[in-house]
PDB file of C-alpha atoms in Angstrom:
ATOM      1  CA  MET A 875     -44.027   4.737  29.759  1.00  0.00           C
ATOM      2  CA  ASN A 876     -42.688   1.467  28.466  1.00  0.00           C
ATOM      3  CA  ASP A 877     -39.043   0.577  27.809  1.00  0.00           C
ATOM      4  CA  HIS A 878     -39.316   1.255  24.068  1.00  0.00           C
ATOM      5  CA  GLU A 879     -40.648   4.765  24.695  1.00  0.00           C
ATOM      6  CA  LEU A 880     -37.933   5.415  27.254  1.00  0.00           C
ATOM      7  CA  GLN A 881     -35.289   4.353  24.730  1.00  0.00           C
ATOM      8  CA  ARG A 882     -36.707   6.887  22.245  1.00  0.00           C
ATOM      9  CA  VAL A 883     -36.387   9.605  24.885  1.00  0.00           C
ATOM     10  CA  VAL A 884     -32.816   8.541  25.653  1.00  0.00           C
ATOM     11  CA  GLN A 885     -31.954   8.668  21.933  1.00  0.00           C
ATOM     12  CA  TYR A 886     -33.519  12.108  21.533  1.00  0.00           C
ATOM     13  CA  VAL A 887     -31.771  13.586  24.591  1.00  0.00           C
ATOM     14  CA  THR A 888     -28.441  11.967  23.699  1.00  0.00           C
ATOM     15  CA  ALA A 889     -28.648  13.443  20.194  1.00  0.00           C
ATOM     16  CA  SER A 890     -29.638  16.859  21.600  1.00  0.00           C
ATOM     17  CA  THR A 891     -26.852  17.053  24.176  1.00  0.00           C
ATOM     18  CA  SER A 892     -23.180  16.183  24.336  1.00  0.00           C
ATOM     19  CA  TYR A 893     -23.667  13.593  27.089  1.00  0.00           C
ATOM     20  CA  ALA A 894     -22.999   9.877  26.893  1.00  0.00           C
ATOM     21  CA  ARG A 895     -25.958   7.593  26.274  1.00  0.00           C
ATOM     22  CA  GLU A 896     -25.342   5.698  29.541  1.00  0.00           C
ATOM     23  CA  THR A 897     -25.356   8.923  31.560  1.00  0.00           C
ATOM     24  CA  VAL A 898     -28.547  10.157  29.898  1.00  0.00           C
ATOM     25  CA  SER A 899     -30.219   6.786  30.361  1.00  0.00           C
ATOM     26  CA  ASP A 900     -29.308   6.645  34.060  1.00  0.00           C
ATOM     27  CA  ILE A 901     -30.647  10.157  34.694  1.00  0.00           C
ATOM     28  CA  LEU A 902     -33.887   9.584  32.789  1.00  0.00           C
ATOM     29  CA  ARG A 903     -34.578   6.147  34.257  1.00  0.00           C
ATOM     30  CA  THR A 904     -33.963   7.479  37.760  1.00  0.00           C
ATOM     31  CA  GLY A 905     -36.106  10.575  37.260  1.00  0.00           C
ATOM     32  CA  PHE A 906     -39.015   8.824  35.540  1.00  0.00           C
ATOM     33  CA  ALA A 907     -38.994   5.973  38.062  1.00  0.00           C
ATOM     34  CA  GLU A 908     -39.119   8.350  41.013  1.00  0.00           C
ATOM     35  CA  LEU A 909     -41.880  10.421  39.441  1.00  0.00           C
ATOM     36  CA  SER A 910     -43.975   7.298  38.926  1.00  0.00           C
ATOM     37  CA  SER A 911     -43.186   5.885  42.348  1.00  0.00           C
ATOM     38  CA  LEU A 912     -43.968   9.099  44.142  1.00  0.00           C
ATOM     39  CA  ALA A 913     -47.251   9.574  42.339  1.00  0.00           C
ATOM     40  CA  THR A 914     -48.449   6.056  43.065  1.00  0.00           C
ATOM     41  CA  SER A 915     -47.341   5.866  46.698  1.00  0.00           C
ATOM     42  CA  SER A 916     -47.600   9.368  48.137  1.00  0.00           C
ATOM     43  CA  ILE A 917     -50.645  10.566  50.030  1.00  0.00           C
ATOM     44  CA  GLN A 918     -49.466  14.174  49.987  1.00  0.00           C
ATOM     45  CA  PRO A 919     -50.603  16.228  46.992  1.00  0.00           C
ATOM     46  CA  PHE A 920     -47.988  18.019  44.898  1.00  0.00           C
ATOM     47  CA  GLU A 921     -48.163  20.841  42.393  1.00  0.00           C
ATOM     48  CA  ARG A 922     -46.455  20.154  39.088  1.00  0.00           C
ATOM     49  CA  GLU A 923     -43.488  22.477  39.657  1.00  0.00           C
ATOM     50  CA  THR A 924     -42.899  21.182  43.180  1.00  0.00           C
ATOM     51  CA  LEU A 925     -43.042  17.594  41.991  1.00  0.00           C
ATOM     52  CA  LEU A 926     -40.621  18.191  39.133  1.00  0.00           C
ATOM     53  CA  GLU A 927     -38.213  20.050  41.420  1.00  0.00           C
ATOM     54  CA  TYR A 928     -38.306  17.129  43.842  1.00  0.00           C
ATOM     55  CA  VAL A 929     -37.634  14.683  40.993  1.00  0.00           C
ATOM     56  CA  SER A 930     -34.694  16.835  39.860  1.00  0.00           C
ATOM     57  CA  GLN A 931     -33.176  16.922  43.359  1.00  0.00           C
ATOM     58  CA  TRP A 932     -33.788  13.187  43.872  1.00  0.00           C
ATOM     59  CA  THR A 933     -32.130  12.394  40.543  1.00  0.00           C
ATOM     60  CA  ILE A 934     -29.119  14.579  41.358  1.00  0.00           C
ATOM     61  CA  LYS A 935     -28.616  12.813  44.696  1.00  0.00           C
ATOM     62  CA  ARG A 936     -29.365   9.320  43.390  1.00  0.00           C
ATOM     63  CA  THR A 937     -27.142   9.465  40.292  1.00  0.00           C
ATOM     64  CA  GLY A 938     -24.346  11.581  41.761  1.00  0.00           C
ATOM     65  CA  GLN A 939     -24.317  13.659  38.577  1.00  0.00           C
ATOM     66  CA  PRO A 940     -23.772  17.437  38.742  1.00  0.00           C
ATOM     67  CA  GLU A 941     -26.898  19.568  39.052  1.00  0.00           C
ATOM     68  CA  PRO A 942     -26.443  21.428  35.722  1.00  0.00           C
ATOM     69  CA  LEU A 943     -26.096  18.108  33.864  1.00  0.00           C
ATOM     70  CA  VAL A 944     -29.207  16.578  35.466  1.00  0.00           C
ATOM     71  CA  ARG A 945     -31.265  19.711  34.934  1.00  0.00           C
ATOM     72  CA  GLU A 946     -30.224  19.947  31.279  1.00  0.00           C
ATOM     73  CA  VAL A 947     -31.068  16.290  30.602  1.00  0.00           C
ATOM     74  CA  LEU A 948     -34.423  16.508  32.407  1.00  0.00           C
ATOM     75  CA  SER A 949     -35.181  19.806  30.710  1.00  0.00           C
ATOM     76  CA  CYS A 950     -34.418  18.311  27.315  1.00  0.00           C
ATOM     77  CA  ALA A 951     -36.778  15.456  28.188  1.00  0.00           C
ATOM     78  CA  GLY A 952     -39.385  17.917  29.492  1.00  0.00           C
ATOM     79  CA  ARG A 953     -41.964  16.990  26.884  1.00  0.00           C
ATOM     80  CA  TRP A 954     -41.914  13.372  28.052  1.00  0.00           C
ATOM     81  CA  LEU A 955     -41.830  14.331  31.725  1.00  0.00           C
ATOM     82  CA  ASP A 956     -45.005  16.321  31.086  1.00  0.00           C
ATOM     83  CA  GLU A 957     -46.573  13.306  29.379  1.00  0.00           C
ATOM     84  CA  VAL A 958     -45.734  11.093  32.366  1.00  0.00           C
ATOM     85  CA  TYR A 959     -47.098  13.735  34.736  1.00  0.00           C
ATOM     86  CA  ASP A 960     -50.323  14.018  32.706  1.00  0.00           C
ATOM     87  CA  GLU A 961     -50.749  10.248  32.610  1.00  0.00           C
ATOM     88  CA  LEU A 962     -50.231  10.060  36.364  1.00  0.00           C
ATOM     89  CA  ALA A 963     -52.749  12.870  36.802  1.00  0.00           C
ATOM     90  CA  LYS A 964     -55.295  10.711  34.991  1.00  0.00           C
ATOM     91  CA  ARG A 965     -54.486   7.482  36.837  1.00  0.00           C
ATOM     92  CA  HIS A 966     -53.705   8.833  40.330  1.00  0.00           C
ATOM     93  CA  PRO A 967     -55.178  12.345  40.590  1.00  0.00           C
ATOM     94  CA  GLU A 968     -55.278  12.176  44.378  1.00  0.00           C
ATOM     95  CA  ALA A 969     -51.481  11.837  44.541  1.00  0.00           C
ATOM     96  CA  LEU A 970     -51.133  15.062  42.603  1.00  0.00           C
ATOM     97  CA  GLY A 971     -53.765  16.906  44.613  1.00  0.00           C
ATOM     98  CA  LEU A 972     -56.272  16.830  41.762  1.00  0.00           C
ATOM     99  CA  THR A 973     -59.918  15.829  41.694  1.00  0.00           C
ATOM    100  CA  ALA A 974     -60.885  12.490  40.178  1.00  0.00           C
ATOM    101  CA  ASN A 975     -62.433  14.153  37.108  1.00  0.00           C
ATOM    102  CA  HIS A 976     -59.278  16.169  36.236  1.00  0.00           C
ATOM    103  CA  GLU A 977     -58.251  15.852  32.601  1.00  0.00           C
ATOM    104  CA  GLY A 978     -54.609  16.455  31.634  1.00  0.00           C
ATOM    105  CA  ASP A 979     -53.598  18.817  28.868  1.00  0.00           C
ATOM    106  CA  ALA A 980     -51.774  16.158  26.892  1.00  0.00           C
ATOM    107  CA  GLU A 981     -53.706  13.700  24.809  1.00  0.00           C
ATOM    108  CA  SER A 982     -53.123  10.057  25.595  1.00  0.00           C
ATOM    109  CA  GLU A 983     -52.125   7.711  22.788  1.00  0.00           C
TER     110      GLU A 983
END
């Protein structure tokens, strides 16, 4: 996900919630960065739900924002989190515990 795409997600989530743009941006940047970092550096496989729960907890601790706020923002950005997860599944299937020929459900652009 490039910076332009991330800005679109921030705009969408900001418009969909009552939270400040800076808060939403911090939560999304932290969550997306950790998801990408974990997938590219971890040797332990993760199931989707476990990985997303970890990213939620990491983001809560890293940003210092309340759990309900972080979960709402990440939930609102769920479509994009799934796209990042699917892209990582294609590029680094071993990090997600998948076989090399796994194809994600989302279509890549």
